[in-house]
Short mmCIF file of C-alpha atoms in Angstrom, two decimals:
data_model
loop_
_atom_site.label_atom_id
_atom_site.label_comp_id
_atom_site.label_asym_id
_atom_site.label_seq_id
_atom_site.Cartn_x
_atom_site.Cartn_y
_atom_site.Cartn_z
CA LEU G 685 -20.69 -41.96 -3.69
CA HIS G 686 -19.90 -39.01 -6.01
CA SER G 687 -16.42 -37.74 -6.27
CA PHE G 688 -15.73 -34.08 -6.42
CA PRO G 689 -13.28 -32.57 -8.03
CA THR G 690 -10.74 -30.45 -5.74
CA ARG G 691 -9.08 -27.15 -6.33
CA ARG G 692 -5.44 -27.26 -5.93
CA SER G 693 -4.09 -24.35 -3.84
CA SER G 694 -2.23 -22.94 -6.95
CA ASP G 695 -5.58 -22.70 -8.55
CA LEU G 696 -7.16 -20.82 -5.46
CA LEU G 697 -3.96 -18.87 -5.47
CA GLU G 698 -4.34 -17.76 -9.07
CA SER G 699 -8.26 -17.35 -8.35
CA ASP G 700 -7.23 -14.99 -5.39
CA LYS G 701 -4.93 -12.92 -7.70
CA MET G 702 -7.40 -12.57 -10.53
CA SER G 703 -10.11 -11.17 -8.14
CA GLU G 704 -7.45 -8.98 -6.37
CA LEU G 705 -7.06 -7.41 -9.77
CA LEU G 706 -10.27 -6.77 -10.68
CA ASP G 707 -10.84 -5.09 -7.65
CA LYS G 708 -8.04 -2.90 -8.25
CA LEU G 709 -9.13 -2.01 -11.86
CA LEU G 710 -12.61 -1.45 -10.60
CA LEU G 711 -11.32 0.98 -8.27
CA ILE G 712 -9.09 2.88 -10.97
CA ALA G 713 -12.21 3.07 -12.97
CA ARG G 714 -14.29 4.39 -10.56
CA ALA G 715 -11.35 7.23 -9.40
CA ASP G 716 -11.21 8.06 -13.29
CA ARG G 717 -14.94 8.87 -13.24
CA ASN G 718 -14.87 10.67 -9.69
CA LYS G 719 -17.15 7.91 -8.49
CA ILE G 720 -15.36 6.73 -5.53
CA THR G 721 -17.74 6.72 -2.63
CA LEU G 722 -16.29 7.20 0.62
CA ASN G 723 -18.04 5.54 3.55
CA LYS G 724 -16.49 7.78 6.23
CA GLU G 725 -15.76 7.05 9.92
CA LEU G 726 -13.69 8.20 12.40
CA ILE G 727 -10.31 6.40 12.09
CA ASP G 728 -7.30 6.24 14.43
CA LEU G 729 -4.09 6.19 12.05
CA GLY G 730 -2.17 4.56 14.96
CA LEU G 731 -4.11 1.45 15.61
CA THR G 732 -4.80 1.34 11.54
CA ALA G 733 -1.13 1.04 11.29
CA GLU G 734 -0.61 -1.56 13.80
CA VAL G 735 -3.14 -3.74 12.13
CA ILE G 736 -1.55 -3.47 8.84
CA ALA G 737 2.06 -4.40 10.37
CA ALA G 738 0.43 -7.35 11.81
CA MET G 739 -1.28 -8.34 8.47
CA TYR G 740 2.34 -8.45 6.72
CA GLN G 741 3.99 -9.77 9.71
CA LYS G 742 4.51 -13.22 8.41
CA GLN G 743 5.45 -12.08 4.82
CA ALA G 744 8.06 -9.77 6.46
CA GLU G 745 9.56 -12.86 8.51
CA GLY G 746 9.87 -14.54 5.41
CA LYS G 747 12.76 -11.97 4.31
CA ASN G 748 13.82 -11.54 8.34
CA ILE G 749 12.47 -8.27 7.90
CA SER G 750 11.51 -6.15 10.91
CA ILE G 751 8.12 -4.18 11.06
CA LYS G 752 7.64 -1.32 13.61
CA VAL G 753 4.83 1.20 14.05
CA ASN G 754 5.90 4.47 15.83
CA ALA G 755 2.08 6.01 16.21
CA GLU G 756 1.90 9.33 18.11
CA GLU G 757 -1.29 9.33 20.32
CA GLU G 758 -4.81 10.62 18.91
CA VAL G 759 -4.11 10.95 15.31
CA TYR G 760 -7.60 10.79 13.44
CA ILE G 761 -9.14 11.38 10.18
CA SER G 762 -12.50 10.94 8.68
CA GLY G 763 -12.29 8.72 6.00
CA ASP G 764 -12.96 5.44 4.43
CA LEU G 765 -11.30 2.52 6.55
CA SER G 766 -11.28 -0.16 3.82
CA LEU G 767 -9.66 2.42 1.44
CA ILE G 768 -7.23 3.75 4.28
CA GLU G 769 -6.13 0.31 4.96
CA SER G 770 -5.59 -0.41 1.38
CA MET G 771 -3.75 2.34 0.90
CA ILE G 772 -1.28 1.90 3.62
CA GLY G 773 -1.21 -1.88 2.78
CA ASN G 774 -0.21 -1.42 -0.64
CA LEU G 775 3.04 0.74 0.65
CA VAL G 776 3.77 -1.79 3.50
CA SER G 777 3.72 -4.39 0.97
CA ASN G 778 5.98 -2.81 -1.36
CA ALA G 779 8.43 -2.29 1.45
CA VAL G 780 8.45 -5.89 2.22
CA LYS G 781 8.55 -6.88 -1.64
CA TYR G 782 11.59 -4.56 -2.24
CA GLY G 783 13.02 -5.00 1.30
CA LYS G 784 16.38 -6.45 1.64
CA GLU G 785 16.84 -9.61 3.74
CA GLY G 786 17.17 -8.55 7.36
CA GLY G 787 16.02 -5.15 6.79
CA ASN G 788 13.47 -2.83 8.50
CA ILE G 789 10.28 -1.21 7.83
CA VAL G 790 8.97 1.64 10.01
CA ILE G 791 5.55 3.07 9.83
CA GLU G 792 4.86 6.32 11.65
CA THR G 793 1.77 8.17 11.98
CA ALA G 794 1.87 11.46 13.47
CA LYS G 795 0.48 15.26 13.32
CA THR G 796 2.11 17.66 11.13
CA LYS G 797 2.65 21.24 12.24
CA GLU G 798 -0.17 22.54 9.87
CA GLY G 799 -2.37 19.96 12.01
CA ASP G 800 -2.93 17.60 9.09
CA ALA G 801 -2.11 13.44 9.76
CA SER G 802 0.61 11.95 8.47
CA VAL G 803 1.54 8.49 7.73
CA THR G 804 5.03 7.38 6.80
CA VAL G 805 6.53 3.95 5.57
CA LYS G 806 9.81 4.03 5.75
CA ASP G 807 12.38 1.07 4.67
CA ASP G 808 15.90 0.13 3.92
CA GLY G 809 15.48 -2.09 0.98
CA ILE G 810 16.75 -1.38 -2.54
CA GLY G 811 15.33 1.76 -3.48
CA ILE G 812 14.25 3.49 -6.36
CA ASP G 813 16.48 4.90 -9.10
CA ASP G 814 15.52 8.61 -10.67
CA GLU G 815 14.16 7.28 -13.73
CA ALA G 816 11.79 5.27 -12.07
CA ILE G 817 10.74 7.79 -9.53
CA SER G 818 9.20 9.74 -12.45
CA HIS G 819 7.09 6.51 -13.61
CA ILE G 820 6.05 4.89 -10.01
CA TRP G 821 2.55 6.59 -10.15
CA ASP G 822 1.94 5.53 -13.77
CA ARG G 823 -0.66 2.66 -14.01
CA PHE G 824 1.04 -0.65 -14.93
CA TYR G 825 4.41 0.75 -14.73
CA THR G 826 6.71 -1.98 -13.23
CA SER G 827 10.66 -1.26 -12.40
CA SER G 828 13.25 -3.82 -13.69
CA GLU G 829 13.38 -5.04 -10.31
CA SER G 830 9.63 -5.96 -10.13
CA ASN G 831 9.23 -7.62 -13.54
CA ASP G 832 9.83 -10.94 -12.22
CA ASP G 833 7.16 -10.54 -9.33
CA GLY G 834 4.29 -10.67 -10.74
CA SER G 835 3.74 -7.03 -9.99
CA MET G 836 0.91 -5.38 -12.08
CA GLY G 837 1.93 -1.78 -11.09
CA LEU G 838 -1.16 -1.05 -9.59
CA GLY G 839 -0.34 -0.47 -6.03
CA LEU G 840 1.05 3.15 -6.14
CA PRO G 841 -1.32 4.63 -8.82
CA ILE G 842 -4.29 3.11 -6.06
CA ALA G 843 -2.45 4.47 -3.34
CA ARG G 844 -2.27 8.14 -4.60
CA TYR G 845 -5.85 7.90 -5.84
CA ILE G 846 -6.95 6.68 -2.35
CA ALA G 847 -5.25 9.68 -0.49
CA GLU G 848 -6.53 12.25 -3.23
CA ALA G 849 -9.84 10.97 -2.78
CA HIS G 850 -9.60 11.96 0.95
CA ASN G 851 -8.33 15.56 0.00
CA GLY G 852 -4.58 14.18 0.58
CA SER G 853 -1.19 14.03 -1.06
CA ILE G 854 1.36 11.36 -1.05
CA ASP G 855 5.06 11.89 -2.05
CA VAL G 856 8.18 9.59 -2.20
CA THR G 857 11.84 9.90 -1.57
CA SER G 858 14.06 7.30 -2.36
CA ARG G 859 17.98 6.60 -2.86
CA PRO G 860 19.36 3.42 -4.42
CA GLU G 861 20.45 0.80 -2.48
CA GLU G 862 19.59 2.83 1.04
CA GLY G 863 15.59 2.85 1.01
CA THR G 864 12.55 4.36 0.06
CA THR G 865 10.18 6.50 2.34
CA PHE G 866 6.63 7.08 1.54
CA THR G 867 4.67 10.01 3.26
CA VAL G 868 0.77 10.54 3.45
CA ILE G 869 -0.55 13.57 4.23
CA LEU G 870 -4.48 13.25 5.27
CA PRO G 871 -6.79 16.30 6.59
CA ALA G 872 -6.78 15.54 10.28
CA ASP G 873 -10.02 15.36 12.40
#
């Protein structure tokens, strides 16, 4: 009998992190060269928000954080589903990561007065101070709060690239110790 070495779970976790980092760096490189190819399809933003909430539910439960989705009916965009999921996932992941124990996250999808689609991710976590807000869109920027969590500082720049690739925008408001709200505006379909 041959004995094959088994990979420890820490090796697999490290491999997954490296793969995720490479995917993010490739996406940024493509965005820099305007080479992002969108595989457009009709996307129900409310359903997408529900899927993302379910994906992060277990992680949120680890901090006793509640994730709620308020989805207005029939909010559709034409976009690349995997990229839109990645964008919303980055925002929800940050909300969980910087959320307070027993806190709340609300993901809302709606139509704006102008007829566009909006996705809002709101938390009642640690918030972002004014100094950090001016840098959160910079690649590899990590605040002092995130220095010990293994963050690479790529999630928010990627979220912005994805919003802009869909002819949209992303904005943030935050108050330290009160929470953060990210709002994405995308052309509705």
